[in-house]
PDB file of N, CA and C in Angstrom:
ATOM      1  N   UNK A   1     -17.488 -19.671   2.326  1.00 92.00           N
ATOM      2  CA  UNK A   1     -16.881 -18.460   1.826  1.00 92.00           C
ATOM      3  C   UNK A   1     -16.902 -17.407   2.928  1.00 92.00           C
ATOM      4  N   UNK A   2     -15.810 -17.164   3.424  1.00 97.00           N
ATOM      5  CA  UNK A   2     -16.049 -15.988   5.007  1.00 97.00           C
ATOM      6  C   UNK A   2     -15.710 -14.502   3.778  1.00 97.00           C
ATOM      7  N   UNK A   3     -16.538 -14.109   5.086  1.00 98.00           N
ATOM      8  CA  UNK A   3     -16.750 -12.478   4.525  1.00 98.00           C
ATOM      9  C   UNK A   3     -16.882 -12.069   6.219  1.00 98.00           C
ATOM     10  N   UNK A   4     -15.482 -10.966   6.476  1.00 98.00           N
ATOM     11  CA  UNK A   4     -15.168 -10.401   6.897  1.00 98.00           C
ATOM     12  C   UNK A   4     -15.536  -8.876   6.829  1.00 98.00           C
ATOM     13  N   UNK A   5     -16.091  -8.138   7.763  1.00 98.00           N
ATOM     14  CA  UNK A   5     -16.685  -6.827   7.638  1.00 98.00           C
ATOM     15  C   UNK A   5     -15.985  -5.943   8.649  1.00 98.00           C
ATOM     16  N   UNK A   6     -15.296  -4.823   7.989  1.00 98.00           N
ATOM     17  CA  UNK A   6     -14.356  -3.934   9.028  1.00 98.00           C
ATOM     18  C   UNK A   6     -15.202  -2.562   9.094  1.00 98.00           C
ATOM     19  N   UNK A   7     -15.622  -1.974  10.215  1.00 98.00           N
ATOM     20  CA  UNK A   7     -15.854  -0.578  10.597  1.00 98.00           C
ATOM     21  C   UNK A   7     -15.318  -0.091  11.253  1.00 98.00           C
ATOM     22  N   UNK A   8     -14.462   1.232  10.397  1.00 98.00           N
ATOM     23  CA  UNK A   8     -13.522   1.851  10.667  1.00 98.00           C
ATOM     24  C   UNK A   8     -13.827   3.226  10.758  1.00 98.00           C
ATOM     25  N   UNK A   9     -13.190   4.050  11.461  1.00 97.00           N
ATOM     26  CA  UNK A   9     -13.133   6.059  11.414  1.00 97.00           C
ATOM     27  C   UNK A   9     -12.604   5.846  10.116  1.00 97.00           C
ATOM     28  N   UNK A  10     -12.731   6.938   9.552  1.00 96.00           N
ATOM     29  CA  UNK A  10     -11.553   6.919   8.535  1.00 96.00           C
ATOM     30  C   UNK A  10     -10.897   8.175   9.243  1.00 96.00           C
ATOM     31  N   UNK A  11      -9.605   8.043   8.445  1.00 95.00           N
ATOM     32  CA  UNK A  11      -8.542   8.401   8.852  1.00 95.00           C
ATOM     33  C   UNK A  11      -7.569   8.276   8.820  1.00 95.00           C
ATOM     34  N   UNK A  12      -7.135   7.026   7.929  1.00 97.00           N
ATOM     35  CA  UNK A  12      -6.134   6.162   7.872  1.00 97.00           C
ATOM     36  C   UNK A  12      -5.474   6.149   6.487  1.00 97.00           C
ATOM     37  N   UNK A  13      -4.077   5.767   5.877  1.00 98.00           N
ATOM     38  CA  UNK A  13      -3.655   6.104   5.052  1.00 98.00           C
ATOM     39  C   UNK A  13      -4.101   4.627   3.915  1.00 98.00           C
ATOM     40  N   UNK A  14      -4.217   4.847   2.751  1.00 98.00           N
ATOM     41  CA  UNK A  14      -4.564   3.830   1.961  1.00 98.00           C
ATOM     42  C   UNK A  14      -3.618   2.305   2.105  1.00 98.00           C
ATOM     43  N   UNK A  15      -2.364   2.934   2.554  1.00 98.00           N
ATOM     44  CA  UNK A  15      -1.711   2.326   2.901  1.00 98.00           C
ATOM     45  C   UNK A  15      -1.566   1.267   4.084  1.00 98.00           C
ATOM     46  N   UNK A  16      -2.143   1.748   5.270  1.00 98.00           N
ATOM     47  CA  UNK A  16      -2.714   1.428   6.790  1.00 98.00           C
ATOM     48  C   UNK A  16      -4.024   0.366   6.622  1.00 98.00           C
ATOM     49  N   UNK A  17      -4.693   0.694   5.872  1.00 98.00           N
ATOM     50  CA  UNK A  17      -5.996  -0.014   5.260  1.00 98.00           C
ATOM     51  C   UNK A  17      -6.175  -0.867   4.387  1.00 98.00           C
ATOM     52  N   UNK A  18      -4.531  -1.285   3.118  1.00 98.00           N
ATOM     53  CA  UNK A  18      -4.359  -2.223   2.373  1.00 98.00           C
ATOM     54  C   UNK A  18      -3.834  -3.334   3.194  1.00 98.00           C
ATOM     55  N   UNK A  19      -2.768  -2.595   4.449  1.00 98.00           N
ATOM     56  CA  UNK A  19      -1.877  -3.649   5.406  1.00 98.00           C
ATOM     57  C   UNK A  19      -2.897  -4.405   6.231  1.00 98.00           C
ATOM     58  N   UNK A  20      -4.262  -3.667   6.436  1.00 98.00           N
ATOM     59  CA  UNK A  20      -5.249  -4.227   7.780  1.00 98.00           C
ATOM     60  C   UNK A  20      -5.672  -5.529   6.835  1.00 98.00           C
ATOM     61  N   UNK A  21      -6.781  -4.988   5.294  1.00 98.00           N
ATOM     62  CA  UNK A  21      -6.979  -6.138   4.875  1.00 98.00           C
ATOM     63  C   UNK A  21      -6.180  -7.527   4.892  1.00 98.00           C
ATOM     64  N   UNK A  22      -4.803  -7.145   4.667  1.00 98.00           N
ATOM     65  CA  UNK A  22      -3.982  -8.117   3.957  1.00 98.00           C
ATOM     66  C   UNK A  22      -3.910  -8.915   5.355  1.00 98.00           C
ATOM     67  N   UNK A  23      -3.741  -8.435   6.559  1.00 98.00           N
ATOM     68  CA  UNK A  23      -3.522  -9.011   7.896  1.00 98.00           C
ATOM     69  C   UNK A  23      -4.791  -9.725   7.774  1.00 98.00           C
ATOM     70  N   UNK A  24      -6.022  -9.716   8.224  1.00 98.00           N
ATOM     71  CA  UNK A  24      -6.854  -9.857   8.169  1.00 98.00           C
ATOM     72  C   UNK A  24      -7.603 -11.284   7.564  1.00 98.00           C
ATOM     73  N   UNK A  25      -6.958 -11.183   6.118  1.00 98.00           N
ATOM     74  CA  UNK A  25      -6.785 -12.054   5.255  1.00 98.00           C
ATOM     75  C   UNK A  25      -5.842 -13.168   5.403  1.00 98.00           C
ATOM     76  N   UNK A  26      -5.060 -12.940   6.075  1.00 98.00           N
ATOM     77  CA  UNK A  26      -3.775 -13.726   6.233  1.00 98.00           C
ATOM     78  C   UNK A  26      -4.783 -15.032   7.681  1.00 98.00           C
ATOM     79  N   UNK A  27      -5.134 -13.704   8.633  1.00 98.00           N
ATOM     80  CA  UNK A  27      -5.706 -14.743   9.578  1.00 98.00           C
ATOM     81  C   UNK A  27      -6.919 -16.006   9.723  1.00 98.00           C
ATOM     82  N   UNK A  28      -7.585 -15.208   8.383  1.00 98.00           N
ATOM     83  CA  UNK A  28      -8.741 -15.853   8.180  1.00 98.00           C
ATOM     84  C   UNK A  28      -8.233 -17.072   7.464  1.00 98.00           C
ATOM     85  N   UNK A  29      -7.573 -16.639   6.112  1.00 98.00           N
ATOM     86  CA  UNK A  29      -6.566 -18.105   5.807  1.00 98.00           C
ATOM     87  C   UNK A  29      -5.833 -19.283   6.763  1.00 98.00           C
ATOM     88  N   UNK A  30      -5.255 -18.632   7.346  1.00 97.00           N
ATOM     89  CA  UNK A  30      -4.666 -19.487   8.578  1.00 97.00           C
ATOM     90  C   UNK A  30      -5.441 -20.188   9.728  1.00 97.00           C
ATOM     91  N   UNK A  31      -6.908 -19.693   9.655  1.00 97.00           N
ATOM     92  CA  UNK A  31      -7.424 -20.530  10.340  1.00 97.00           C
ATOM     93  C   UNK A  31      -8.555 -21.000  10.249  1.00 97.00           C
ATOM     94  N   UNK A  32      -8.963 -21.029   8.948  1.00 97.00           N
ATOM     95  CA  UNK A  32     -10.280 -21.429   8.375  1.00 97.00           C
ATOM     96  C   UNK A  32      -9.952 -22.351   7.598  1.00 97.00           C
ATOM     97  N   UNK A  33     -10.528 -23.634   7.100  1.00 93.00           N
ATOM     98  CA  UNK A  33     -10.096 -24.289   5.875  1.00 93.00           C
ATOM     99  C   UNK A  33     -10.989 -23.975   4.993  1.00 93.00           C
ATOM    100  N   UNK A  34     -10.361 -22.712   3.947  1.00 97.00           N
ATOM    101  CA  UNK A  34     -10.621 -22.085   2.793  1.00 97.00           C
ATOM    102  C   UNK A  34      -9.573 -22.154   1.631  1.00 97.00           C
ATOM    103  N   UNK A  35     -10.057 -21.236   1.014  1.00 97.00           N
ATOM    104  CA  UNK A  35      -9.446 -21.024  -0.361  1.00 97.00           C
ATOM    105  C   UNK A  35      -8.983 -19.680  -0.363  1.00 97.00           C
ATOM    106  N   UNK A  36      -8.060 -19.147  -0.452  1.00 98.00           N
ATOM    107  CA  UNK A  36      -7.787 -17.861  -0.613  1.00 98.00           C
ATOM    108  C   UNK A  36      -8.516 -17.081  -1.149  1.00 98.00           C
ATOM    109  N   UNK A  37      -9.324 -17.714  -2.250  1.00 97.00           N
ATOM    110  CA  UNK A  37      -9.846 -16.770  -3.013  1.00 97.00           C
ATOM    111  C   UNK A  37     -11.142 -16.590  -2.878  1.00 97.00           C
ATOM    112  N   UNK A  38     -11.844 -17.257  -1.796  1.00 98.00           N
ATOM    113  CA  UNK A  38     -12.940 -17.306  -1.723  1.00 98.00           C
ATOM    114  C   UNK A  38     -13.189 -16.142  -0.739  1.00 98.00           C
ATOM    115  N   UNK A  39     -11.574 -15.261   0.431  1.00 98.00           N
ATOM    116  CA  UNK A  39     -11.659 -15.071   1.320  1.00 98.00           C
ATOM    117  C   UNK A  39     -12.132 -13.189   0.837  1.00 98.00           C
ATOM    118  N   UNK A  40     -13.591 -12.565   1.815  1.00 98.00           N
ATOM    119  CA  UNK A  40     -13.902 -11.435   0.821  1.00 98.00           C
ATOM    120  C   UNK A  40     -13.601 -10.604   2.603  1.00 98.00           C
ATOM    121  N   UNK A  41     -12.795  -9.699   2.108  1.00 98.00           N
ATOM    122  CA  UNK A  41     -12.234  -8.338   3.586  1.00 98.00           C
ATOM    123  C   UNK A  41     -13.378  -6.964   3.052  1.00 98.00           C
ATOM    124  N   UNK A  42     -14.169  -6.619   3.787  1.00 98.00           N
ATOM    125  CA  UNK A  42     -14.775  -5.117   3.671  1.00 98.00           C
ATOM    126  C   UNK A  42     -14.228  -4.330   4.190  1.00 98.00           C
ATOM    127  N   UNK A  43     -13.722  -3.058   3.978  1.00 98.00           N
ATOM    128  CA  UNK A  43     -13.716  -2.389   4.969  1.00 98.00           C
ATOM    129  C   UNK A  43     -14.292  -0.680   4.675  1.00 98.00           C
ATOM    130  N   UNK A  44     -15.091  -0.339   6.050  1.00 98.00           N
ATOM    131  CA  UNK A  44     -16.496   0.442   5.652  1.00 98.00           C
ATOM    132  C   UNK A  44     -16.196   1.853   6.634  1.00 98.00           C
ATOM    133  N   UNK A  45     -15.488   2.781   5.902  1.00 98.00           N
ATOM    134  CA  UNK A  45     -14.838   4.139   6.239  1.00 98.00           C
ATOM    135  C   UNK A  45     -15.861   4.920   6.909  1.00 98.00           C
ATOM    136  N   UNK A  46     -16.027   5.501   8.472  1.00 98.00           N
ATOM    137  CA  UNK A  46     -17.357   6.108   8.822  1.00 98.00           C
ATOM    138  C   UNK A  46     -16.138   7.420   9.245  1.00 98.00           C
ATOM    139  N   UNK A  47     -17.239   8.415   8.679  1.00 97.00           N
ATOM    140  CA  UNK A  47     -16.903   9.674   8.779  1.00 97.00           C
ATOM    141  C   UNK A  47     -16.538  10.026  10.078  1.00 97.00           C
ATOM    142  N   UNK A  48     -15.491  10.857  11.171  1.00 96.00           N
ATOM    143  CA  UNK A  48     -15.137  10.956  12.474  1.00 96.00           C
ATOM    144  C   UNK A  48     -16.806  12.002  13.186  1.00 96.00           C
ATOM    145  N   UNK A  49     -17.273  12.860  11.557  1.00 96.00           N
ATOM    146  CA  UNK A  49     -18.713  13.276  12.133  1.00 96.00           C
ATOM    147  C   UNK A  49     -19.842  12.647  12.775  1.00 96.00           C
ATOM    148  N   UNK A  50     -19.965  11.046  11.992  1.00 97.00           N
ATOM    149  CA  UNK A  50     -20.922  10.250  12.028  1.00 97.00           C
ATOM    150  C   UNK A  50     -20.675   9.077  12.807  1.00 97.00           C
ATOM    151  N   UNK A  51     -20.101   9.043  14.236  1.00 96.00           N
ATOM    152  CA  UNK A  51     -19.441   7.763  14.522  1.00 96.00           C
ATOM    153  C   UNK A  51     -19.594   8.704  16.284  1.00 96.00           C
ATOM    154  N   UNK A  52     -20.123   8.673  17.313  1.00 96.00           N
ATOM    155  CA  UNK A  52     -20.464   8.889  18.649  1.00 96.00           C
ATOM    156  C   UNK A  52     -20.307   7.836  19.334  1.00 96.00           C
ATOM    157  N   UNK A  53     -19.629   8.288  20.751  1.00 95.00           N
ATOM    158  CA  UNK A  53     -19.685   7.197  21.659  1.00 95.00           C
ATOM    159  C   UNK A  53     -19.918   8.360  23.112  1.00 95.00           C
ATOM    160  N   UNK A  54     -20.683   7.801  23.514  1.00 95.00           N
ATOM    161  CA  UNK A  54     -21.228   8.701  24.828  1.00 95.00           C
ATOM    162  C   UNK A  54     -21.474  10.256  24.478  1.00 95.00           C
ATOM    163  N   UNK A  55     -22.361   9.997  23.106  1.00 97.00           N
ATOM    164  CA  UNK A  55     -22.790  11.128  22.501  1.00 97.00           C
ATOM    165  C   UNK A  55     -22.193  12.603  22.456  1.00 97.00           C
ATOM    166  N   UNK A  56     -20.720  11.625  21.877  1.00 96.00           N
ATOM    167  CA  UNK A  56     -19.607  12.863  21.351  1.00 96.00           C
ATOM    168  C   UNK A  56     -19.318  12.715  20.193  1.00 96.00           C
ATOM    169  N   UNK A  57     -18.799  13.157  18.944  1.00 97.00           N
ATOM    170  CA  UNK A  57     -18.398  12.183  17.381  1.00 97.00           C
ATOM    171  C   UNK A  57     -17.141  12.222  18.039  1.00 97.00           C
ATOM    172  N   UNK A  58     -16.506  11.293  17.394  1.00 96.00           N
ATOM    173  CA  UNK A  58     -14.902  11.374  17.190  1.00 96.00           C
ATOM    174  C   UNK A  58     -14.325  12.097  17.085  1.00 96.00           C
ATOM    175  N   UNK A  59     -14.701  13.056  15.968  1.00 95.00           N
ATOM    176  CA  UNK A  59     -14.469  14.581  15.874  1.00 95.00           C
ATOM    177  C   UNK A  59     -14.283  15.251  16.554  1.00 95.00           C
ATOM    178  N   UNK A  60     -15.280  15.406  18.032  1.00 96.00           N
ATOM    179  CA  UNK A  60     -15.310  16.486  18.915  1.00 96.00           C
ATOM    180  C   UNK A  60     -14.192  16.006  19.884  1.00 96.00           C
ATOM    181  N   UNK A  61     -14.052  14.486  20.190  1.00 95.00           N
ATOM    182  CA  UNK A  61     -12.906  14.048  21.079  1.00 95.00           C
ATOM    183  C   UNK A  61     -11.570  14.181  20.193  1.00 95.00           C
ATOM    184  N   UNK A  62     -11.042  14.223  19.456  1.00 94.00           N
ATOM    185  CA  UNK A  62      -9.979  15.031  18.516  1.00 94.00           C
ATOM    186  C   UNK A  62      -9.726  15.941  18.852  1.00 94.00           C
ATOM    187  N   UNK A  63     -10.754  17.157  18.516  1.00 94.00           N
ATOM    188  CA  UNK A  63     -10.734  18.479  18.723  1.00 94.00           C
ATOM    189  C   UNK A  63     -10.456  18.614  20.478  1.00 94.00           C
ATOM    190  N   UNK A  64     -11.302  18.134  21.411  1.00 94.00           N
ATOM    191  CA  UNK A  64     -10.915  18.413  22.693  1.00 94.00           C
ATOM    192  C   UNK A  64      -9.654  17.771  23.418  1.00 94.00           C
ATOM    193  N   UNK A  65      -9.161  16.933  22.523  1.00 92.00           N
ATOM    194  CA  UNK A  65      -8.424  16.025  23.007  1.00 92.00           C
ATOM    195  C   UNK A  65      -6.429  16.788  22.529  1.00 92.00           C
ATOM    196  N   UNK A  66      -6.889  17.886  21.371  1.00 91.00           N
ATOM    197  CA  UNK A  66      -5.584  18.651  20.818  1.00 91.00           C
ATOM    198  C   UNK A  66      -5.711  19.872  21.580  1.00 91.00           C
ATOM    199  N   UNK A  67      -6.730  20.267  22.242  1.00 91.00           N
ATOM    200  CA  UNK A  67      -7.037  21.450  22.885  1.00 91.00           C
ATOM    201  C   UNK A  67      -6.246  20.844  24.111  1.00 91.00           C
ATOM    202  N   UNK A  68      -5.974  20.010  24.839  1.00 91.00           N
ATOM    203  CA  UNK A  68      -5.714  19.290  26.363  1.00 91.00           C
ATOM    204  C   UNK A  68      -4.367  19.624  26.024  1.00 91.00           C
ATOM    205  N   UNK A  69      -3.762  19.508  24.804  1.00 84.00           N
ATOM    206  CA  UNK A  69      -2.223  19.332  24.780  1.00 84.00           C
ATOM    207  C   UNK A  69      -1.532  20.806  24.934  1.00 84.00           C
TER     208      UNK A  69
END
């Protein structure tokens, strides 16, 4: 039974995030010998506050990144 785990910014439209699962799902089907239904997609929305990379959030590279323009 695969179980697939997505960590994501959120940010994205419900829409953007039904299409990722469904992709997602599609690939794992296509190349696993499963069952469709066995196939489980997470996907785990991290706040742009709570999510740092070279101890900046996402947030702050947004913000500095609309300030550049």
């Amino acid at each position: 039974m695969p179980q697939v785990a997505i960590t994501i910014a959120e940010g994205r439209t419900p829409a953007q995030l039904r299409n990722l699962m469904h992709e997602v799902h599609a690939a794992v089907l296509r190349t696993t010998d499963t069952r469709p239904e066995y196939i489980r997609v997470v996907v785990h929305e991290v706040p742009r506050t709570h999510w740092a990379t070279g101890d900046v959030t996402l947030l702050e590279m947004n913000v500095a990144n609309e300030e550049q323009s």
